[in-house]
């Protein structure tokens, strides 16, 4: 199975997870956000070979897991100067 086919098989399960997040009150999380979390963090070093194990891991994602990842991403994001940050939302 190619990488693209693997992504296609997992997209419906990520969509179900987005619905679960939405029902828990997290309305801004999208399927592509979760896909980035799964491929760039959860499976960064080891992607399960078995499809059912992949589904199990996706099903086990909690909002805390996802937002911990987002916190790490915010801390390591490369911003070269304060001029690039939009502070208008803070006021």
PDB file of C-alpha atoms in Angstrom:
ATOM      1  CA  UNK A   1       0.000   0.000   0.000  1.00  0.00           C
ATOM      2  CA  UNK A   2       1.412   3.377  -0.976  1.00  0.00           C
ATOM      3  CA  UNK A   3       1.668   6.306   1.401  1.00  0.00           C
ATOM      4  CA  UNK A   4      -1.179   8.119  -0.326  1.00  0.00           C
ATOM      5  CA  UNK A   5      -3.433   5.064  -0.078  1.00  0.00           C
ATOM      6  CA  UNK A   6      -2.562   4.795   3.604  1.00  0.00           C
ATOM      7  CA  UNK A   7      -3.563   8.434   4.119  1.00  0.00           C
ATOM      8  CA  UNK A   8      -6.818   7.856   2.233  1.00  0.00           C
ATOM      9  CA  UNK A   9      -7.743   4.846   4.380  1.00  0.00           C
ATOM     10  CA  UNK A  10      -7.144   6.782   7.586  1.00  0.00           C
ATOM     11  CA  UNK A  11      -8.978   9.995   6.662  1.00  0.00           C
ATOM     12  CA  UNK A  12     -12.454   8.723   7.641  1.00  0.00           C
ATOM     13  CA  UNK A  13     -11.138   7.712  11.058  1.00  0.00           C
ATOM     14  CA  UNK A  14      -9.528  11.105  11.525  1.00  0.00           C
ATOM     15  CA  UNK A  15     -12.872  12.685  10.578  1.00  0.00           C
ATOM     16  CA  UNK A  16     -14.584  10.630  13.301  1.00  0.00           C
ATOM     17  CA  UNK A  17     -11.989  11.858  15.769  1.00  0.00           C
ATOM     18  CA  UNK A  18     -12.669  15.466  14.706  1.00  0.00           C
ATOM     19  CA  UNK A  19     -16.360  14.902  15.460  1.00  0.00           C
ATOM     20  CA  UNK A  20     -15.413  13.525  18.869  1.00  0.00           C
ATOM     21  CA  UNK A  21     -13.304  16.633  19.552  1.00  0.00           C
ATOM     22  CA  UNK A  22     -16.164  18.855  18.353  1.00  0.00           C
ATOM     23  CA  UNK A  23     -18.613  17.147  20.718  1.00  0.00           C
ATOM     24  CA  UNK A  24     -16.138  17.689  23.558  1.00  0.00           C
ATOM     25  CA  UNK A  25     -16.121  21.439  22.801  1.00  0.00           C
ATOM     26  CA  UNK A  26     -12.977  21.680  20.645  1.00  0.00           C
ATOM     27  CA  UNK A  27     -14.490  23.160  17.499  1.00  0.00           C
ATOM     28  CA  UNK A  28     -11.344  24.471  15.829  1.00  0.00           C
ATOM     29  CA  UNK A  29      -9.534  21.152  15.326  1.00  0.00           C
ATOM     30  CA  UNK A  30      -9.688  19.940  11.717  1.00  0.00           C
ATOM     31  CA  UNK A  31      -9.004  16.597  10.110  1.00  0.00           C
ATOM     32  CA  UNK A  32      -5.829  17.966   8.521  1.00  0.00           C
ATOM     33  CA  UNK A  33      -4.655  19.183  11.958  1.00  0.00           C
ATOM     34  CA  UNK A  34      -5.044  15.679  13.350  1.00  0.00           C
ATOM     35  CA  UNK A  35      -3.364  14.204  10.278  1.00  0.00           C
ATOM     36  CA  UNK A  36      -0.351  16.439  10.887  1.00  0.00           C
ATOM     37  CA  UNK A  37      -0.293  15.373  14.538  1.00  0.00           C
ATOM     38  CA  UNK A  38      -0.413  11.687  13.623  1.00  0.00           C
ATOM     39  CA  UNK A  39       2.268  11.751  10.923  1.00  0.00           C
ATOM     40  CA  UNK A  40       4.573  14.438  12.361  1.00  0.00           C
ATOM     41  CA  UNK A  41       4.439  13.497  16.033  1.00  0.00           C
ATOM     42  CA  UNK A  42       2.648  10.274  16.954  1.00  0.00           C
ATOM     43  CA  UNK A  43       4.254   8.221  14.176  1.00  0.00           C
ATOM     44  CA  UNK A  44       7.372  10.321  13.678  1.00  0.00           C
ATOM     45  CA  UNK A  45       9.709   7.497  14.665  1.00  0.00           C
ATOM     46  CA  UNK A  46       7.536   4.416  14.332  1.00  0.00           C
ATOM     47  CA  UNK A  47       4.396   3.994  12.253  1.00  0.00           C
ATOM     48  CA  UNK A  48       2.532   0.774  13.070  1.00  0.00           C
ATOM     49  CA  UNK A  49       2.605  -1.661  10.163  1.00  0.00           C
ATOM     50  CA  UNK A  50      -0.800  -3.138  10.869  1.00  0.00           C
ATOM     51  CA  UNK A  51      -3.839  -1.145   9.839  1.00  0.00           C
ATOM     52  CA  UNK A  52      -5.797  -2.100  12.970  1.00  0.00           C
ATOM     53  CA  UNK A  53      -2.965  -0.875  15.202  1.00  0.00           C
ATOM     54  CA  UNK A  54      -2.998   2.435  13.328  1.00  0.00           C
ATOM     55  CA  UNK A  55      -6.755   2.722  13.906  1.00  0.00           C
ATOM     56  CA  UNK A  56      -6.329   1.846  17.570  1.00  0.00           C
ATOM     57  CA  UNK A  57      -3.743   4.606  18.012  1.00  0.00           C
ATOM     58  CA  UNK A  58      -5.917   7.149  16.200  1.00  0.00           C
ATOM     59  CA  UNK A  59      -8.892   6.166  18.340  1.00  0.00           C
ATOM     60  CA  UNK A  60      -6.784   6.627  21.492  1.00  0.00           C
ATOM     61  CA  UNK A  61      -5.881  10.267  20.709  1.00  0.00           C
ATOM     62  CA  UNK A  62      -7.216  12.572  23.394  1.00  0.00           C
ATOM     63  CA  UNK A  63      -7.617  16.346  23.240  1.00  0.00           C
ATOM     64  CA  UNK A  64      -4.786  16.577  25.796  1.00  0.00           C
ATOM     65  CA  UNK A  65      -2.468  14.634  23.479  1.00  0.00           C
ATOM     66  CA  UNK A  66      -3.263  16.905  20.555  1.00  0.00           C
ATOM     67  CA  UNK A  67      -2.950  20.159  22.513  1.00  0.00           C
ATOM     68  CA  UNK A  68       0.322  19.032  24.102  1.00  0.00           C
ATOM     69  CA  UNK A  69       1.615  18.645  20.538  1.00  0.00           C
ATOM     70  CA  UNK A  70       0.300  22.102  19.636  1.00  0.00           C
ATOM     71  CA  UNK A  71       2.086  23.579  22.679  1.00  0.00           C
ATOM     72  CA  UNK A  72       5.352  22.028  21.586  1.00  0.00           C
ATOM     73  CA  UNK A  73       4.847  23.292  18.026  1.00  0.00           C
ATOM     74  CA  UNK A  74       4.212  26.817  19.320  1.00  0.00           C
ATOM     75  CA  UNK A  75       7.395  26.725  21.394  1.00  0.00           C
ATOM     76  CA  UNK A  76       9.635  25.610  18.557  1.00  0.00           C
ATOM     77  CA  UNK A  77       8.069  27.703  15.801  1.00  0.00           C
ATOM     78  CA  UNK A  78      10.692  29.866  14.178  1.00  0.00           C
ATOM     79  CA  UNK A  79       9.770  33.560  14.333  1.00  0.00           C
ATOM     80  CA  UNK A  80      12.636  35.777  13.265  1.00  0.00           C
ATOM     81  CA  UNK A  81      11.438  39.084  14.708  1.00  0.00           C
ATOM     82  CA  UNK A  82       8.670  40.614  16.773  1.00  0.00           C
ATOM     83  CA  UNK A  83       7.524  42.553  13.704  1.00  0.00           C
ATOM     84  CA  UNK A  84       6.195  39.308  12.222  1.00  0.00           C
ATOM     85  CA  UNK A  85       3.871  38.631  15.197  1.00  0.00           C
ATOM     86  CA  UNK A  86       0.334  40.019  15.003  1.00  0.00           C
ATOM     87  CA  UNK A  87      -0.334  41.468  18.442  1.00  0.00           C
ATOM     88  CA  UNK A  88      -3.663  43.051  17.451  1.00  0.00           C
ATOM     89  CA  UNK A  89      -5.593  39.986  18.648  1.00  0.00           C
ATOM     90  CA  UNK A  90      -4.240  40.509  22.158  1.00  0.00           C
ATOM     91  CA  UNK A  91      -5.764  43.976  22.581  1.00  0.00           C
TER      92      UNK A  91
END
